[in-house]
PDB file of C-alpha atoms in Angstrom:
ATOM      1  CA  UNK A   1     212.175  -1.870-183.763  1.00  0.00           C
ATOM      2  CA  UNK A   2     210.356  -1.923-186.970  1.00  0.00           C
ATOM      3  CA  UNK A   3     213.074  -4.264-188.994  1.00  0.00           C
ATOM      4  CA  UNK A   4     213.346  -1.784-191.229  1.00  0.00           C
ATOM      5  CA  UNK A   5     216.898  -0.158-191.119  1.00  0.00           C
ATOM      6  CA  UNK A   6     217.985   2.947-193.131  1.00  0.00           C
ATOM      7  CA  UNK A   7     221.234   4.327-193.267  1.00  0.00           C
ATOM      8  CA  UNK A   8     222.725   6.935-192.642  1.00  0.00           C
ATOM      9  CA  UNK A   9     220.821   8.446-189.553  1.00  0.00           C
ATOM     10  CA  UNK A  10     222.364  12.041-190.198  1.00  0.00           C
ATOM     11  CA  UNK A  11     223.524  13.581-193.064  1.00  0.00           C
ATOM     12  CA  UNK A  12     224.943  16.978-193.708  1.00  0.00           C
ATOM     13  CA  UNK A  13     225.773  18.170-197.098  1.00  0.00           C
ATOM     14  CA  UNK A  14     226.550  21.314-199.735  1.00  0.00           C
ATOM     15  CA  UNK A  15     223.568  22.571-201.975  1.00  0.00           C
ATOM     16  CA  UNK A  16     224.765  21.228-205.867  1.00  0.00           C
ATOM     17  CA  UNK A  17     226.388  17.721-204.090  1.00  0.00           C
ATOM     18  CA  UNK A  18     224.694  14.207-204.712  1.00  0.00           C
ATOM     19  CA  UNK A  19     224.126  11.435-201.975  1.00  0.00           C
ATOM     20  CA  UNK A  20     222.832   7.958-201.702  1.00  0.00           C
ATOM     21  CA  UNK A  21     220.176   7.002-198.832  1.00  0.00           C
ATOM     22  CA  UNK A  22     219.875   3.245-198.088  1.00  0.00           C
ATOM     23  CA  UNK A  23     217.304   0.951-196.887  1.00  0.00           C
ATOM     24  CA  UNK A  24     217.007  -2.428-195.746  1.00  0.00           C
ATOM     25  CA  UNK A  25     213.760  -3.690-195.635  1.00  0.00           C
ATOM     26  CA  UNK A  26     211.857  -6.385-192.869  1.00  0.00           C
ATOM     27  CA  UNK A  27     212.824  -9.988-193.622  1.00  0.00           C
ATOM     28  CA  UNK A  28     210.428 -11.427-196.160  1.00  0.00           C
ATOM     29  CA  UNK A  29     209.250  -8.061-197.437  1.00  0.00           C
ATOM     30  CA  UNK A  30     209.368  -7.372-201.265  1.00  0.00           C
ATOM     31  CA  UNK A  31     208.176  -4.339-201.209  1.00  0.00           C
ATOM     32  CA  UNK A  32     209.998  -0.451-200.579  1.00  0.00           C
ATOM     33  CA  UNK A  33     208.230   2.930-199.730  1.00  0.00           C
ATOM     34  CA  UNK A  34     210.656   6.426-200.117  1.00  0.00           C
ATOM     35  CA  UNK A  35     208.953   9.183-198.517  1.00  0.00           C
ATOM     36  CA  UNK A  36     209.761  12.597-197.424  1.00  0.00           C
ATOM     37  CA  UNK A  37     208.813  14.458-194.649  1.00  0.00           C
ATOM     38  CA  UNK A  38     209.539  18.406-194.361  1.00  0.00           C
ATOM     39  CA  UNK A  39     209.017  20.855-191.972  1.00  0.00           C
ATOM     40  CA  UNK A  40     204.822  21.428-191.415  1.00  0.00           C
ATOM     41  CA  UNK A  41     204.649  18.902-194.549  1.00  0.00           C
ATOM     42  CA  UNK A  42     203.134  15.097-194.005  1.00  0.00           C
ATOM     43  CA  UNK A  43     204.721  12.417-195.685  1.00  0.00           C
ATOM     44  CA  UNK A  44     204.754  13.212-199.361  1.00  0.00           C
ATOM     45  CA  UNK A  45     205.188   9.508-201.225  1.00  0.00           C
ATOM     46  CA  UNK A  46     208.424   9.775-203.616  1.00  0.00           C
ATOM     47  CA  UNK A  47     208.511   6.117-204.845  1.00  0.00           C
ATOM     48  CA  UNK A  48     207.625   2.471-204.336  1.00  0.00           C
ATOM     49  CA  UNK A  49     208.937  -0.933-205.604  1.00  0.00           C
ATOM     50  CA  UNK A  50     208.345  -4.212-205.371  1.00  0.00           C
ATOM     51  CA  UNK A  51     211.074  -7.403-205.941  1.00  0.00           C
ATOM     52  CA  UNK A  52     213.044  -4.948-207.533  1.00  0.00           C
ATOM     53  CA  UNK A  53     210.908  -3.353-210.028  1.00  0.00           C
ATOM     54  CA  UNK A  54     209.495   0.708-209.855  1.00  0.00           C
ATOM     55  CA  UNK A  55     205.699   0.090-209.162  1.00  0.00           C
ATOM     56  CA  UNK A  56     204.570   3.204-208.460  1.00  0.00           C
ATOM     57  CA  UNK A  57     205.744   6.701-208.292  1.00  0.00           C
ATOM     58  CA  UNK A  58     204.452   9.371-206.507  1.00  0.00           C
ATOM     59  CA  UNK A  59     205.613  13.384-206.166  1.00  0.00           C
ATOM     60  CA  UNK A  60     209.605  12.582-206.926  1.00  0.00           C
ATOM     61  CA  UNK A  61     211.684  15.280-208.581  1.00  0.00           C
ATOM     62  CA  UNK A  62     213.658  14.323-211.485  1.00  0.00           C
ATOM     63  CA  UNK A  63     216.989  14.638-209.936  1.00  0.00           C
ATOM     64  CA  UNK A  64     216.106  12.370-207.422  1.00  0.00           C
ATOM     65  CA  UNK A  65     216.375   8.746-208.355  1.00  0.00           C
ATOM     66  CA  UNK A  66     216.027   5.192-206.836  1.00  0.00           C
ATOM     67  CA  UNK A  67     216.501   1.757-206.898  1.00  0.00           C
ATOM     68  CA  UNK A  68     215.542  -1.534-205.476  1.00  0.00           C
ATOM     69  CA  UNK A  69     218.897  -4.493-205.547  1.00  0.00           C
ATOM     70  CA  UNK A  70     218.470  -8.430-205.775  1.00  0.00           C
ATOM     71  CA  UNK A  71     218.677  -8.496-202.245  1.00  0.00           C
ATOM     72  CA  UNK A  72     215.918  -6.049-202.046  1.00  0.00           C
ATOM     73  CA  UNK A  73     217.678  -3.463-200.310  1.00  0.00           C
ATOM     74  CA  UNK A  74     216.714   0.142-201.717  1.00  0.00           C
ATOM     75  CA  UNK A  75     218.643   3.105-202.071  1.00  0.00           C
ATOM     76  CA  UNK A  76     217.187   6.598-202.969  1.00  0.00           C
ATOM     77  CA  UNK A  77     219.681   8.912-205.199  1.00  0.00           C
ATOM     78  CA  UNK A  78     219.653  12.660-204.661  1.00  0.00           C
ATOM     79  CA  UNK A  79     221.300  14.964-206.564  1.00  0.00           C
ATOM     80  CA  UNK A  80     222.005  18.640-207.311  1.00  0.00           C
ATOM     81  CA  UNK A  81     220.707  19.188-204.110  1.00  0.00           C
ATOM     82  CA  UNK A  82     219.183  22.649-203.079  1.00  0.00           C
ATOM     83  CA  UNK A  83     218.045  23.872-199.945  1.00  0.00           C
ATOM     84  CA  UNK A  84     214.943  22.757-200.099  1.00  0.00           C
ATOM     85  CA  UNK A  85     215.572  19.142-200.078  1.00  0.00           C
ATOM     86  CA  UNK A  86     216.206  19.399-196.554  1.00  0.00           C
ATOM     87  CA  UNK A  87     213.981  16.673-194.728  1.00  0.00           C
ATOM     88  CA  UNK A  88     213.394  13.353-192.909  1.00  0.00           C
ATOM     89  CA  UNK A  89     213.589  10.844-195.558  1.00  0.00           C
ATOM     90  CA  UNK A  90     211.929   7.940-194.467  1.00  0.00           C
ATOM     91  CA  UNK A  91     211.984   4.381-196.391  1.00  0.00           C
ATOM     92  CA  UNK A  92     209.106   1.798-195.137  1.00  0.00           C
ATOM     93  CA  UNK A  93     208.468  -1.784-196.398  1.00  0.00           C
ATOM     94  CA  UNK A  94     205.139  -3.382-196.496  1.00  0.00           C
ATOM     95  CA  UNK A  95     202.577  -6.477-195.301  1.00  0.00           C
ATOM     96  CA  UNK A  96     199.597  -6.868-197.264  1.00  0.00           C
ATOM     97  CA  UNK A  97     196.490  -7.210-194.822  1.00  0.00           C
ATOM     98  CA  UNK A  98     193.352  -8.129-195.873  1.00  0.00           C
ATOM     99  CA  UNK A  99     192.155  -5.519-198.168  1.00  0.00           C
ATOM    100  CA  UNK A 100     194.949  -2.798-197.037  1.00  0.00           C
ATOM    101  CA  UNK A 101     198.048  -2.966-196.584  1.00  0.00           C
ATOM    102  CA  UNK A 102     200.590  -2.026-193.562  1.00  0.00           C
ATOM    103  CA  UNK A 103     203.821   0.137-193.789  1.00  0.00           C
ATOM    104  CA  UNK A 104     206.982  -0.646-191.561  1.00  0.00           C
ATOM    105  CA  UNK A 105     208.710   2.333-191.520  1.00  0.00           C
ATOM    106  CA  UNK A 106     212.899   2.725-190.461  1.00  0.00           C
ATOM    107  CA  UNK A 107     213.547   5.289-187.865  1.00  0.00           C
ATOM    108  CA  UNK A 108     214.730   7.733-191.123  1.00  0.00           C
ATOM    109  CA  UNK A 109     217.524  10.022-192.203  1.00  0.00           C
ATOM    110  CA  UNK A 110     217.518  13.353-191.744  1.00  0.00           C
ATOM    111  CA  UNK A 111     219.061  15.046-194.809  1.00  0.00           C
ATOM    112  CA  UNK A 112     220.312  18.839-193.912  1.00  0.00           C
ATOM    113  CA  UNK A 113     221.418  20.657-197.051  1.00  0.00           C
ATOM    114  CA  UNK A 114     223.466  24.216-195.779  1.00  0.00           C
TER     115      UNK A 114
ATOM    116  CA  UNK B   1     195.085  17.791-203.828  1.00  0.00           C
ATOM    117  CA  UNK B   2     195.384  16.722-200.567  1.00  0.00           C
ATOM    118  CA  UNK B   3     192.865  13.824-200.639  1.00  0.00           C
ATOM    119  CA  UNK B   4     193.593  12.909-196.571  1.00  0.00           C
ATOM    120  CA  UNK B   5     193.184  16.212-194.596  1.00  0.00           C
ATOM    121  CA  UNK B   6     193.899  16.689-191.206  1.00  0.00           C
ATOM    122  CA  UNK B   7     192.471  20.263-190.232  1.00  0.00           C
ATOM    123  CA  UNK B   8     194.083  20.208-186.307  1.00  0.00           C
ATOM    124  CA  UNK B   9     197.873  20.934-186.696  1.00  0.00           C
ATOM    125  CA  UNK B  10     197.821  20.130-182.746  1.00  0.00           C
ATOM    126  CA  UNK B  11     195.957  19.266-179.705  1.00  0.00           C
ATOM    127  CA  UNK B  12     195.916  19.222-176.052  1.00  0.00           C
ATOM    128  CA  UNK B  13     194.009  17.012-173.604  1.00  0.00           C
ATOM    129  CA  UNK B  14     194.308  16.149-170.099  1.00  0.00           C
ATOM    130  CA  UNK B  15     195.794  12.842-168.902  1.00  0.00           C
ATOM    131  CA  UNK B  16     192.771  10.656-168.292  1.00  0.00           C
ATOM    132  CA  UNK B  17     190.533  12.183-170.681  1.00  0.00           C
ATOM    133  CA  UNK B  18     189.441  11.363-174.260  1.00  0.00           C
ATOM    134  CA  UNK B  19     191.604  12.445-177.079  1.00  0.00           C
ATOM    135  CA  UNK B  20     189.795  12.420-180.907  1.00  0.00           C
ATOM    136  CA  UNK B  21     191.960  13.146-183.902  1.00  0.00           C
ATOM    137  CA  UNK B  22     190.400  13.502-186.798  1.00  0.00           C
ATOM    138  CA  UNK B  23     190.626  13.117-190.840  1.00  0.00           C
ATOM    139  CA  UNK B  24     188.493  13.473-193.645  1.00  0.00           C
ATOM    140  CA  UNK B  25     189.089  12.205-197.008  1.00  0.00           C
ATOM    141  CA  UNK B  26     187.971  12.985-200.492  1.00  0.00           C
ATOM    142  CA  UNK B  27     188.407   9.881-202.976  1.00  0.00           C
ATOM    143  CA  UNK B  28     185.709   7.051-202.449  1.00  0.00           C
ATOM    144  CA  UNK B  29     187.619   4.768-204.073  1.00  0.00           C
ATOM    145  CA  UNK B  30     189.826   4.352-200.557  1.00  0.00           C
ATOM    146  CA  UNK B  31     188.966   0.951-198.906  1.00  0.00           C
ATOM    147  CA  UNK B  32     191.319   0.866-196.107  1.00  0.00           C
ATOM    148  CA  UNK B  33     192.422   3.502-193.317  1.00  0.00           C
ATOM    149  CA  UNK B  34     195.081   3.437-190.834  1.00  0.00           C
ATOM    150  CA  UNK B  35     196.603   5.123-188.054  1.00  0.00           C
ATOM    151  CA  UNK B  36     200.446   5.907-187.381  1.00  0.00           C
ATOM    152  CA  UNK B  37     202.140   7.281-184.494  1.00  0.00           C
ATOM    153  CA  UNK B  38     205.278   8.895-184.534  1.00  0.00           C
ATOM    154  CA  UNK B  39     207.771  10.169-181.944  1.00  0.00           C
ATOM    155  CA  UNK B  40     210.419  12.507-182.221  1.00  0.00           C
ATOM    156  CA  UNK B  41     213.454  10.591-183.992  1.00  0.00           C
ATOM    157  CA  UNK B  42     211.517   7.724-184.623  1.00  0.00           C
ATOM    158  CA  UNK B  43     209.537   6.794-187.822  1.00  0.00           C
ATOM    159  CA  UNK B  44     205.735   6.536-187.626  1.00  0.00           C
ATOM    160  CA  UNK B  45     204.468   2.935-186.218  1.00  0.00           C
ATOM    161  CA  UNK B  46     201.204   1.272-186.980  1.00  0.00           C
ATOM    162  CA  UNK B  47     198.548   1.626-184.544  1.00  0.00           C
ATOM    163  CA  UNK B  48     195.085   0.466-185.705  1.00  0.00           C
ATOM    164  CA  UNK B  49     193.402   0.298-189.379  1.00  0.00           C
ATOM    165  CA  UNK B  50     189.762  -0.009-190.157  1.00  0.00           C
ATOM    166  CA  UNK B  51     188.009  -1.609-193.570  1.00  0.00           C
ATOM    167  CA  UNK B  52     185.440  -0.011-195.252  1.00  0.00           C
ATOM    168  CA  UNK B  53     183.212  -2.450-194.903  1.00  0.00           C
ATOM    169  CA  UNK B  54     183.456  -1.878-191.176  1.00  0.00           C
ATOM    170  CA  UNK B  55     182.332   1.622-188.929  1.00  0.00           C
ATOM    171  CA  UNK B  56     184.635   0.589-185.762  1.00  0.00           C
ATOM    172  CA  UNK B  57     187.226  -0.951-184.690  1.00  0.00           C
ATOM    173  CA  UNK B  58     188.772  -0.795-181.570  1.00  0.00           C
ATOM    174  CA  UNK B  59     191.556  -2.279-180.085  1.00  0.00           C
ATOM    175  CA  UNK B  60     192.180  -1.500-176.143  1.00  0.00           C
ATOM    176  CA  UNK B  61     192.363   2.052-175.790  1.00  0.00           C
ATOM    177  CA  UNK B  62     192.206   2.876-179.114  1.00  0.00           C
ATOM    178  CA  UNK B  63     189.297   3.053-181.324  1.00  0.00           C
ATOM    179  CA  UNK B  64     189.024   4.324-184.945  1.00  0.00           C
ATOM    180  CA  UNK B  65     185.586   4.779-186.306  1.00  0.00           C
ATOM    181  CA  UNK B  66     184.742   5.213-190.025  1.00  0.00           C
ATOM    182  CA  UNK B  67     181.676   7.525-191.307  1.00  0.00           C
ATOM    183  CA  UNK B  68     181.903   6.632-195.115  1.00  0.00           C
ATOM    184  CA  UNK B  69     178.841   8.665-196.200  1.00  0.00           C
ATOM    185  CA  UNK B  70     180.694  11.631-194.492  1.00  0.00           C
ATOM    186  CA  UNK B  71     184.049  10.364-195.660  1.00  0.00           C
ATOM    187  CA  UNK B  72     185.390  11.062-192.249  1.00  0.00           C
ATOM    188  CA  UNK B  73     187.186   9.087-189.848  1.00  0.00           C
ATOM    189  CA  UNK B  74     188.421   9.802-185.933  1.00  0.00           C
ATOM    190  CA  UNK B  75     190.298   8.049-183.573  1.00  0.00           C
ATOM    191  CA  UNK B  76     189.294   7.727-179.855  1.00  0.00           C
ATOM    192  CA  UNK B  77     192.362   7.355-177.508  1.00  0.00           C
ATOM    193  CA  UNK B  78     190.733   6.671-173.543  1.00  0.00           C
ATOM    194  CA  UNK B  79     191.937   7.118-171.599  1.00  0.00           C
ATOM    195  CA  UNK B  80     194.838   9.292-172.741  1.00  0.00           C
ATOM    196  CA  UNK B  81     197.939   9.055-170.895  1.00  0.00           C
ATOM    197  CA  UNK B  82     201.326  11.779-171.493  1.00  0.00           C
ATOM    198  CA  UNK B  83     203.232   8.425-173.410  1.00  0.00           C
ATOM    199  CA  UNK B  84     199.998   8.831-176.107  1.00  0.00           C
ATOM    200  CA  UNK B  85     202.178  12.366-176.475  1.00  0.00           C
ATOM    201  CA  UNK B  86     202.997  12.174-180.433  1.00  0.00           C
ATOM    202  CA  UNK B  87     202.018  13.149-184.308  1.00  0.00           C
ATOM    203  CA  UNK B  88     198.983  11.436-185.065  1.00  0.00           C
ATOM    204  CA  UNK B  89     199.279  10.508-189.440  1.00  0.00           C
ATOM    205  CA  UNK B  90     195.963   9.275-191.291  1.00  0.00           C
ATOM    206  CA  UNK B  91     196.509   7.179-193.996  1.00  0.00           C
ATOM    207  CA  UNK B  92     193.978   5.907-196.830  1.00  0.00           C
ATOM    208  CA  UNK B  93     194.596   3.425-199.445  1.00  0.00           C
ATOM    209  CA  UNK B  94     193.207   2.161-202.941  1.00  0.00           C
ATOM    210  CA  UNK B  95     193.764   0.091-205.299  1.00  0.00           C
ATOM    211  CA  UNK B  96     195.754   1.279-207.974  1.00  0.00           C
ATOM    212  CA  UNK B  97     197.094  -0.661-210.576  1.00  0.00           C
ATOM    213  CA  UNK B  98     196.651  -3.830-209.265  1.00  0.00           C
ATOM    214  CA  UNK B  99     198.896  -2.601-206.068  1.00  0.00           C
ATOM    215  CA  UNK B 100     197.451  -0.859-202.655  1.00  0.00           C
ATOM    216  CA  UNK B 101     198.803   3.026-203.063  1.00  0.00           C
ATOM    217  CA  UNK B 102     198.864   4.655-199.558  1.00  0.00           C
ATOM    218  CA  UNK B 103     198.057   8.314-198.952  1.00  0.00           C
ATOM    219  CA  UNK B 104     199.458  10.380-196.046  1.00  0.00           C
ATOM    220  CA  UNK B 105     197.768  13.121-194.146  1.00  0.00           C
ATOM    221  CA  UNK B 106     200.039  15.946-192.641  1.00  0.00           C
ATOM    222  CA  UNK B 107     199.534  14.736-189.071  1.00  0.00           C
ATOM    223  CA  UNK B 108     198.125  16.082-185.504  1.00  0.00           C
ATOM    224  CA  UNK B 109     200.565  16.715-183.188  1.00  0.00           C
ATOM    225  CA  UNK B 110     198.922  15.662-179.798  1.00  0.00           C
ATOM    226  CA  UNK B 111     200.036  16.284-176.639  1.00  0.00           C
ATOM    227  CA  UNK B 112     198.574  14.733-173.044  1.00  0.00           C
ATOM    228  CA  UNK B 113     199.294  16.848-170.056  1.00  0.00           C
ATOM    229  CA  UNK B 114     199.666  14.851-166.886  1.00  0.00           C
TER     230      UNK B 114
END
């Protein structure tokens, strides 16, 4: 168990519709990873914040949004959704190590569009 | 740009033998490497890093050694054994920004026959 917890596991949905993806991050952890993982496709960094602010943002389409609460929890905002946004969403939060820094990553929610 | 490239979508090795996954990179600005694991249903967990100021580090059966004037970098699993069974992920990281920003090969799926 990585700490991390994202909800929900499963989620099935219409092309055009809108959903929310949540994420609770480890104890202590300020900062949030959204990443998406598709069929044959590693995982392609959407968007990171720390204490609540964006910090960085990766390859995130613009009808996808997110954000990161007071109580650090995360949620990731996807709308007008087309087939292609099927995938493992996966939210991670994050020790800095030495000169690197670790990802915790939640077990993920898999996000079928029909 | 894929800047972390895994070239072996999948490998197979014998139970008791040597697996080696492994990853070349293309931006010499990364300073810090890792390893994930990832099972079916689960999402990826940490299993060993290496600085750049180091060439190996090893930690029981795994070992991860860094070639920076190749830019390549392999892990060593001995011996393997059919729980090892997973996608392999390489992951590189720089400093961006004044924050770490972690890059994502597409993984190796390996699997140890018993």
């Amino acid at each position: 168990d990585s700490g991390v917890t994202q909800t929900p596991k499963h989620l099935i949905t219409a092309t055009g519709q809108r959903v929310t993806l949540r994420c609770s991050p480890r104890s202590g952890d300020l900062s949030v990873y959204w990443y998406q993982q598709s069929l044959d496709q590693g995982l392609q960094f959407l968007i990171q914040y720390y204490n609540g602010e964006e910090r960085a943002k990766g390859n995130i389409l613009e009808r996808f949004s997110a954000q990161q609460f007071p109580d650090l929890h995360s949620e990731l905002n996807l709308s007008s959704l087309e087939l292609g946004d099927s995938a493992l969403y996966f939210c991670a939060s994050s020790v800095v190590e030495g000169r690197g820094e670790k990802l915790f990553f939640g077990s993920g929610t898999q996000l079928s569009v029909l | 740009d894929q800047q972390v490239k895994q070239n072996s979508p999948s490998l197979s090795v014998q139970e008791g033998r040597i697996s080696i996954l492994n990853c070349d990179y293309t931006n010499s600005m990364f300073d810090y490497f890792l390893w994930y694991k990832k099972y079916p249903a689960e999402g990826p967990t940490f299993l060993i890093s290496i600085s750049s100021i180091k060439d190996k580090n090893e930690d029981g059966r795994f070992t991860v050694f860094l070639n920076k004037s190749a830019k390549h970098l392999s892990l060593h699993i001995v011996p393997s054994q059919p729980g090892d069974s997973a996608v392999y992920f390489c992951a590189a990281s720089a400093n961006s920004g004044g924050y770490q920003k972690v890059t994502f090969g597409i993984g190796t799926k390996l699997q140890v026959i018993p």
